[in-house]
């Protein structure tokens, strides 16, 4: 947990292991790159163990020997080691001189790989990173401590540690009845804010949000996590007109947002960053999926009232994007040479262009309704790199003629496109499911 009060970067986590195997003056060590495995062993014959690739037969022989022979005469394994289970190894070394324990020396050992052959009293260093840890957030670094009767046995046990290692996925719970002070993020003692759940999470985790209205502006802070609401009609994130509602723009490579209403975001120019007034509802500069959400009543003073997507691969699936406002992309704006897929979305009644594309954007629209937006339904910017757009099985108000290319890109008008009144069940009261007669 980062309790420093400020964001930290260039953070490494590691182990310093003084195993003292048998006669500690006769120890040697090594590193198995394939298994991220550091090890130390009692070197009675003076030779240095080298890593060799093990096949399944080698592993089985090691296990059979362990089962039939039992432990060695000293009732302890000859080999000890540690394997990094869930993060990139940043440094490893076997050190015979440990007199220098200064911060600079330890940092060097955590960020460099050194192979030090020899026999004597040793200490092994194994580190992972680097991490960026926002204030009041945390990361998980998992290591398995392993023993073995020989190198093959140790490697077999390391493989088993990876296979049966702990489930590193954690679930963090959020409720309007929770507390960021007294809560611990459990289902019994949830947090009160979504941001606290995000701050406490690590890559692969799930933040589970109970129904209710959460007035906050959240940031994924680079984490590959899933933030999931109980029901999109009743689980609401309200930006309170004080900035964009959700930001994914810190290198996320596998993020999910699902089952929310995203509303009342408003981005304005902050006087310094040209991106500050883009994406009133959601800013997605990441590899992310937005699924089964209602994105409504958001405002951007420049680009993307509902969503602004300037980079990386993005999937928008089963969303309703409605009543958002922006001069360039009331519903959403897609910018730069990226791959964006719009699947089964309803983009209607936005103030401005429904979908605005610029700077070489590459988008695919499948099974979507784009209808009754106050500007053109779809428009390409007239300058910058040409845009590429594929549309199929969609209901586009005005048909192909409503796609304004400004002579700056190509449209592939695929099969199954129509131009008919979508006939929602009860649009006035927010029910945008289709009548049976419209399907």
Short mmCIF file of C-alpha atoms in Angstrom, two decimals, residues 78-395:
data_model
loop_
_atom_site.label_atom_id
_atom_site.label_comp_id
_atom_site.label_asym_id
_atom_site.label_seq_id
_atom_site.Cartn_x
_atom_site.Cartn_y
_atom_site.Cartn_z
CA UNK A 78 19.87 -29.65 -0.84
CA UNK A 79 18.27 -26.91 -2.96
CA UNK A 80 16.21 -23.91 -1.92
CA UNK A 81 14.76 -21.25 -4.16
CA UNK A 82 12.10 -18.64 -4.88
CA UNK A 83 10.03 -18.18 -8.04
CA UNK A 84 8.31 -14.95 -9.07
CA UNK A 85 4.72 -15.90 -9.94
CA UNK A 86 2.91 -12.81 -11.20
CA UNK A 87 5.24 -10.06 -12.36
CA UNK A 88 8.21 -9.42 -14.62
CA UNK A 89 11.55 -10.15 -12.99
CA UNK A 90 13.62 -6.97 -12.90
CA UNK A 91 16.81 -8.24 -11.30
CA UNK A 92 18.65 -11.26 -9.93
CA UNK A 93 22.07 -11.84 -8.45
CA UNK A 94 24.01 -14.26 -6.26
CA UNK A 95 26.28 -12.26 -3.96
CA UNK A 96 29.25 -13.50 -1.92
CA UNK A 97 30.06 -10.09 -0.44
CA UNK A 98 27.09 -8.57 1.36
CA UNK A 99 28.90 -5.94 3.38
CA UNK A 100 27.38 -3.13 1.30
CA UNK A 101 23.66 -2.87 2.09
CA UNK A 102 23.20 0.76 1.05
CA UNK A 103 20.04 1.82 -0.72
CA UNK A 104 21.90 2.44 -3.97
CA UNK A 105 23.44 -1.05 -3.92
CA UNK A 106 20.14 -2.74 -3.15
CA UNK A 107 18.42 -0.74 -5.89
CA UNK A 108 21.12 -1.82 -8.33
CA UNK A 109 20.60 -5.47 -7.40
CA UNK A 110 16.85 -5.09 -7.89
CA UNK A 111 17.28 -3.72 -11.40
CA UNK A 112 20.17 -5.74 -12.83
CA UNK A 113 21.03 -9.36 -13.60
CA UNK A 114 24.43 -10.69 -12.55
CA UNK A 115 25.77 -14.25 -12.68
CA UNK A 116 28.32 -14.70 -9.89
CA UNK A 117 29.87 -18.16 -9.88
CA UNK A 118 31.68 -19.35 -6.81
CA UNK A 119 31.42 -21.22 -3.54
CA UNK A 120 30.97 -19.67 -0.12
CA UNK A 121 28.39 -17.95 2.04
CA UNK A 122 25.90 -16.42 -0.39
CA UNK A 123 22.79 -14.31 -0.50
CA UNK A 124 20.36 -14.43 -3.42
CA UNK A 125 18.39 -11.40 -4.63
CA UNK A 126 15.24 -11.73 -6.76
CA UNK A 127 13.13 -8.70 -7.66
CA UNK A 128 10.11 -7.80 -9.78
CA UNK A 129 8.87 -4.54 -11.28
CA UNK A 130 8.78 -1.88 -12.24
CA UNK A 131 5.53 -0.65 -10.73
CA UNK A 132 3.74 2.67 -10.70
CA UNK A 133 1.63 2.96 -7.57
CA UNK A 134 -0.81 5.87 -7.20
CA UNK A 135 -1.32 7.32 -3.73
CA UNK A 136 -3.46 5.08 -1.50
CA UNK A 137 -3.16 2.23 -3.98
CA UNK A 138 -1.27 -1.05 -3.93
CA UNK A 139 0.24 -3.81 -6.04
CA UNK A 140 0.60 -7.54 -5.43
CA UNK A 141 3.94 -9.28 -5.93
CA UNK A 142 3.75 -13.04 -5.41
CA UNK A 143 6.70 -15.35 -4.79
CA UNK A 144 6.77 -19.10 -4.10
CA UNK A 145 9.45 -20.44 -1.72
CA UNK A 146 10.52 -23.89 -2.90
CA UNK A 147 12.77 -26.75 -1.83
CA UNK A 148 14.16 -29.71 -3.77
CA UNK A 149 16.61 -32.58 -3.44
CA UNK A 150 18.41 -31.59 -6.64
CA UNK A 151 18.00 -29.08 -9.43
CA UNK A 152 15.52 -31.19 -11.40
CA UNK A 153 13.41 -31.69 -8.29
CA UNK A 154 13.49 -27.97 -7.54
CA UNK A 155 12.43 -27.12 -11.08
CA UNK A 156 9.60 -29.64 -10.93
CA UNK A 157 8.37 -28.06 -7.71
CA UNK A 158 8.62 -24.59 -9.26
CA UNK A 159 6.46 -25.76 -12.17
CA UNK A 160 3.93 -27.12 -9.68
CA UNK A 161 3.88 -23.78 -7.87
CA UNK A 162 2.87 -22.04 -11.10
CA UNK A 163 0.18 -24.64 -11.80
CA UNK A 164 -1.43 -24.60 -8.36
CA UNK A 165 -0.47 -21.06 -7.42
CA UNK A 166 -3.01 -18.79 -5.76
CA UNK A 167 -5.86 -17.22 -7.66
CA UNK A 168 -4.53 -13.72 -7.97
CA UNK A 169 -7.91 -12.28 -8.87
CA UNK A 170 -9.40 -10.29 -6.01
CA UNK A 171 -12.90 -8.90 -5.76
CA UNK A 172 -13.38 -5.47 -4.23
CA UNK A 173 -16.90 -4.44 -3.24
CA UNK A 174 -18.38 -0.96 -3.27
CA UNK A 175 -21.73 0.20 -1.88
CA UNK A 176 -23.36 3.52 -1.05
CA UNK A 177 -23.69 2.09 2.47
CA UNK A 178 -19.97 1.34 2.68
CA UNK A 179 -17.04 3.26 4.12
CA UNK A 180 -13.63 4.15 2.71
CA UNK A 181 -12.35 4.48 6.28
CA UNK A 182 -13.87 1.53 8.13
CA UNK A 183 -14.42 -0.72 5.11
CA UNK A 184 -11.89 -3.21 3.79
CA UNK A 185 -13.47 -3.81 0.38
CA UNK A 186 -15.00 -7.14 1.34
CA UNK A 187 -18.60 -8.00 0.56
CA UNK A 188 -19.39 -7.61 4.27
CA UNK A 189 -17.49 -4.32 4.68
CA UNK A 190 -17.51 -2.59 1.28
CA UNK A 191 -15.93 0.71 0.32
CA UNK A 192 -18.08 3.76 -0.27
CA UNK A 193 -16.45 4.97 -3.49
CA UNK A 194 -15.53 3.28 -6.73
CA UNK A 195 -12.20 5.08 -6.78
CA UNK A 196 -11.19 3.47 -3.49
CA UNK A 197 -11.97 0.08 -4.99
CA UNK A 198 -9.80 0.92 -7.99
CA UNK A 199 -7.00 2.21 -5.78
CA UNK A 200 -6.91 -1.02 -3.78
CA UNK A 201 -7.09 -3.28 -6.82
CA UNK A 202 -4.32 -4.87 -8.85
CA UNK A 203 -4.18 -6.11 -12.44
CA UNK A 204 -6.80 -8.77 -13.07
CA UNK A 205 -9.04 -7.75 -10.17
CA UNK A 206 -12.77 -6.98 -10.23
CA UNK A 207 -14.40 -3.97 -8.60
CA UNK A 208 -18.04 -4.91 -7.96
CA UNK A 209 -20.36 -1.94 -7.46
CA UNK A 210 -23.81 -2.21 -5.86
CA UNK A 211 -26.74 -0.21 -7.17
CA UNK A 212 -26.93 3.45 -6.18
CA UNK A 213 -25.61 6.82 -7.31
CA UNK A 214 -21.89 7.50 -6.91
CA UNK A 215 -20.95 11.14 -7.36
CA UNK A 216 -17.31 10.93 -8.38
CA UNK A 217 -14.85 11.20 -11.24
CA UNK A 218 -12.87 7.98 -11.50
CA UNK A 219 -9.53 7.06 -13.06
CA UNK A 220 -8.30 3.54 -13.76
CA UNK A 221 -4.72 4.70 -13.14
CA UNK A 222 -3.21 2.21 -15.57
CA UNK A 223 -4.76 -0.89 -14.03
CA UNK A 224 -6.07 -3.79 -16.11
CA UNK A 225 -9.18 -4.36 -14.05
CA UNK A 226 -12.92 -4.89 -14.49
CA UNK A 227 -15.28 -2.34 -12.91
CA UNK A 228 -18.76 -3.86 -12.95
CA UNK A 229 -22.04 -2.36 -11.81
CA UNK A 230 -25.03 -4.28 -10.50
CA UNK A 231 -27.45 -2.94 -13.12
CA UNK A 232 -26.97 -0.22 -15.71
CA UNK A 233 -30.36 1.33 -14.94
CA UNK A 234 -29.71 1.67 -11.21
CA UNK A 235 -25.91 1.84 -10.83
CA UNK A 236 -24.97 5.41 -11.69
CA UNK A 237 -21.67 7.27 -11.79
CA UNK A 238 -22.45 10.99 -11.75
CA UNK A 239 -19.68 13.41 -12.67
CA UNK A 240 -21.55 16.33 -11.09
CA UNK A 241 -20.50 18.61 -13.99
CA UNK A 242 -17.01 18.78 -12.45
CA UNK A 243 -14.90 17.11 -15.14
CA UNK A 244 -15.11 13.90 -17.13
CA UNK A 245 -16.69 10.96 -15.37
CA UNK A 246 -14.20 8.21 -16.28
CA UNK A 247 -10.60 8.31 -17.48
CA UNK A 248 -8.67 5.40 -18.99
CA UNK A 249 -5.46 6.97 -20.22
CA UNK A 250 -2.50 5.52 -18.31
CA UNK A 251 -1.45 2.55 -20.39
CA UNK A 252 -4.27 0.16 -19.55
CA UNK A 253 -4.06 -2.84 -21.86
CA UNK A 254 -7.09 -4.89 -20.77
CA UNK A 255 -9.71 -2.84 -18.94
CA UNK A 256 -13.47 -3.35 -18.70
CA UNK A 257 -16.34 -1.05 -17.69
CA UNK A 258 -19.74 -2.74 -17.54
CA UNK A 259 -23.31 -2.17 -16.34
CA UNK A 260 -23.36 1.54 -15.43
CA UNK A 261 -25.09 4.77 -16.24
CA UNK A 262 -22.39 7.38 -16.90
CA UNK A 263 -23.81 10.88 -16.62
CA UNK A 264 -23.25 14.58 -15.98
CA UNK A 265 -19.62 14.84 -17.01
CA UNK A 266 -18.41 18.19 -18.33
CA UNK A 267 -14.93 18.88 -19.69
CA UNK A 268 -13.61 22.38 -20.30
CA UNK A 269 -10.20 23.65 -21.34
CA UNK A 270 -7.91 23.89 -18.29
CA UNK A 271 -5.57 26.43 -19.88
CA UNK A 272 -2.71 24.01 -20.53
CA UNK A 273 -3.66 20.62 -21.96
CA UNK A 274 -5.40 20.40 -25.32
CA UNK A 275 -6.92 17.11 -24.16
CA UNK A 276 -8.53 18.57 -21.06
CA UNK A 277 -11.80 19.47 -22.76
CA UNK A 278 -12.27 16.15 -24.61
CA UNK A 279 -14.46 13.25 -23.52
CA UNK A 280 -17.18 14.57 -21.24
CA UNK A 281 -18.37 11.11 -20.23
CA UNK A 282 -15.44 8.77 -20.87
CA UNK A 283 -11.90 9.34 -22.16
CA UNK A 284 -10.39 6.11 -23.53
CA UNK A 285 -6.70 6.28 -24.40
CA UNK A 286 -6.30 2.57 -23.63
CA UNK A 287 -7.15 -0.95 -24.70
CA UNK A 288 -10.60 -1.24 -23.17
CA UNK A 289 -14.13 -2.56 -23.50
CA UNK A 290 -17.18 -0.50 -22.55
CA UNK A 291 -20.16 -2.83 -22.32
CA UNK A 292 -23.85 -2.53 -21.45
CA UNK A 293 -23.68 1.07 -20.26
CA UNK A 294 -25.93 4.11 -20.64
CA UNK A 295 -23.81 7.16 -21.43
CA UNK A 296 -25.96 10.26 -21.22
CA UNK A 297 -26.11 13.98 -20.47
CA UNK A 298 -22.37 14.58 -20.76
CA UNK A 299 -20.74 17.65 -22.31
CA UNK A 300 -17.39 18.23 -23.96
CA UNK A 301 -16.40 21.71 -25.05
CA UNK A 302 -14.34 20.22 -27.89
CA UNK A 303 -14.46 16.53 -28.86
CA UNK A 304 -16.60 13.61 -27.78
CA UNK A 305 -19.52 14.54 -25.57
CA UNK A 306 -20.23 10.96 -24.59
CA UNK A 307 -16.85 9.40 -25.34
CA UNK A 308 -13.50 10.47 -26.75
CA UNK A 309 -11.27 7.68 -28.11
CA UNK A 310 -7.82 8.92 -29.18
CA UNK A 311 -5.76 5.72 -29.13
CA UNK A 312 -5.49 1.95 -28.77
CA UNK A 313 -8.02 -0.80 -29.44
CA UNK A 314 -11.50 -0.15 -28.06
CA UNK A 315 -14.72 -2.16 -28.13
CA UNK A 316 -18.07 -0.47 -27.45
CA UNK A 317 -20.77 -3.11 -27.06
CA UNK A 318 -24.46 -2.96 -26.11
CA UNK A 319 -24.37 0.67 -24.99
CA UNK A 320 -26.91 3.49 -25.23
CA UNK A 321 -25.24 6.84 -25.99
CA UNK A 322 -27.83 9.60 -25.70
CA UNK A 323 -28.31 13.32 -24.98
CA UNK A 324 -24.59 14.12 -24.95
CA UNK A 325 -23.22 17.39 -26.33
CA UNK A 326 -20.09 18.42 -28.19
CA UNK A 327 -19.28 20.52 -31.28
CA UNK A 328 -17.25 17.60 -32.66
CA UNK A 329 -18.92 14.31 -31.87
CA UNK A 330 -21.91 14.79 -29.62
CA UNK A 331 -22.16 11.04 -29.18
CA UNK A 332 -18.52 10.13 -29.58
CA UNK A 333 -15.30 11.14 -31.32
CA UNK A 334 -12.70 8.70 -32.63
CA UNK A 335 -9.23 10.03 -33.38
CA UNK A 336 -5.98 8.63 -34.80
CA UNK A 337 -5.07 5.38 -36.55
CA UNK A 338 -6.69 2.98 -34.13
CA UNK A 339 -9.07 0.03 -34.27
CA UNK A 340 -12.48 0.79 -32.75
CA UNK A 341 -15.41 -1.62 -32.93
CA UNK A 342 -18.98 -0.47 -32.28
CA UNK A 343 -21.25 -3.47 -31.80
CA UNK A 344 -24.96 -3.30 -31.01
CA UNK A 345 -24.91 0.30 -29.74
CA UNK A 346 -27.72 2.85 -29.87
CA UNK A 347 -26.40 6.38 -30.57
CA UNK A 348 -29.36 8.75 -30.65
CA UNK A 349 -30.57 12.24 -29.80
CA UNK A 350 -27.12 13.67 -29.17
CA UNK A 351 -26.45 17.38 -29.60
CA UNK A 352 -23.93 17.46 -32.41
CA UNK A 353 -22.59 14.87 -34.83
CA UNK A 354 -23.45 11.32 -33.78
CA UNK A 355 -20.03 9.80 -34.57
CA UNK A 356 -17.14 12.07 -35.56
CA UNK A 357 -13.90 10.56 -36.93
CA UNK A 358 -10.56 12.22 -37.55
CA UNK A 359 -6.81 11.78 -38.07
CA UNK A 360 -6.87 8.38 -39.77
CA UNK A 361 -9.43 6.73 -37.48
CA UNK A 362 -10.30 3.14 -38.39
CA UNK A 363 -13.72 2.01 -37.16
CA UNK A 364 -16.19 -0.81 -37.69
CA UNK A 365 -19.90 -0.36 -36.96
CA UNK A 366 -22.03 -3.51 -36.72
CA UNK A 367 -25.69 -3.87 -35.69
CA UNK A 368 -25.95 -0.30 -34.38
CA UNK A 369 -28.69 2.33 -34.42
CA UNK A 370 -27.42 5.86 -35.19
CA UNK A 371 -30.45 8.09 -35.36
CA UNK A 372 -31.81 11.58 -34.80
CA UNK A 373 -28.59 13.28 -33.76
CA UNK A 374 -28.71 17.04 -34.27
CA UNK A 375 -25.70 17.13 -36.60
CA UNK A 376 -24.78 14.64 -39.26
CA UNK A 377 -25.14 11.06 -38.10
CA UNK A 378 -21.53 10.25 -39.07
CA UNK A 379 -18.90 12.71 -40.26
CA UNK A 380 -15.20 12.64 -41.16
CA UNK A 381 -13.01 15.63 -40.46
CA UNK A 382 -11.96 17.37 -43.68
CA UNK A 383 -8.24 17.53 -42.81
CA UNK A 384 -5.65 15.08 -41.50
CA UNK A 385 -5.07 11.48 -42.50
CA UNK A 386 -8.01 9.79 -44.26
CA UNK A 387 -10.56 7.84 -42.24
CA UNK A 388 -11.62 4.22 -42.86
CA UNK A 389 -15.13 3.11 -41.87
CA UNK A 390 -17.02 -0.16 -42.34
CA UNK A 391 -20.77 -0.29 -41.61
CA UNK A 392 -23.00 -3.36 -41.73
CA UNK A 393 -26.34 -4.55 -40.37
CA UNK A 394 -27.05 -1.12 -38.90
CA UNK A 395 -29.92 1.34 -38.90
#
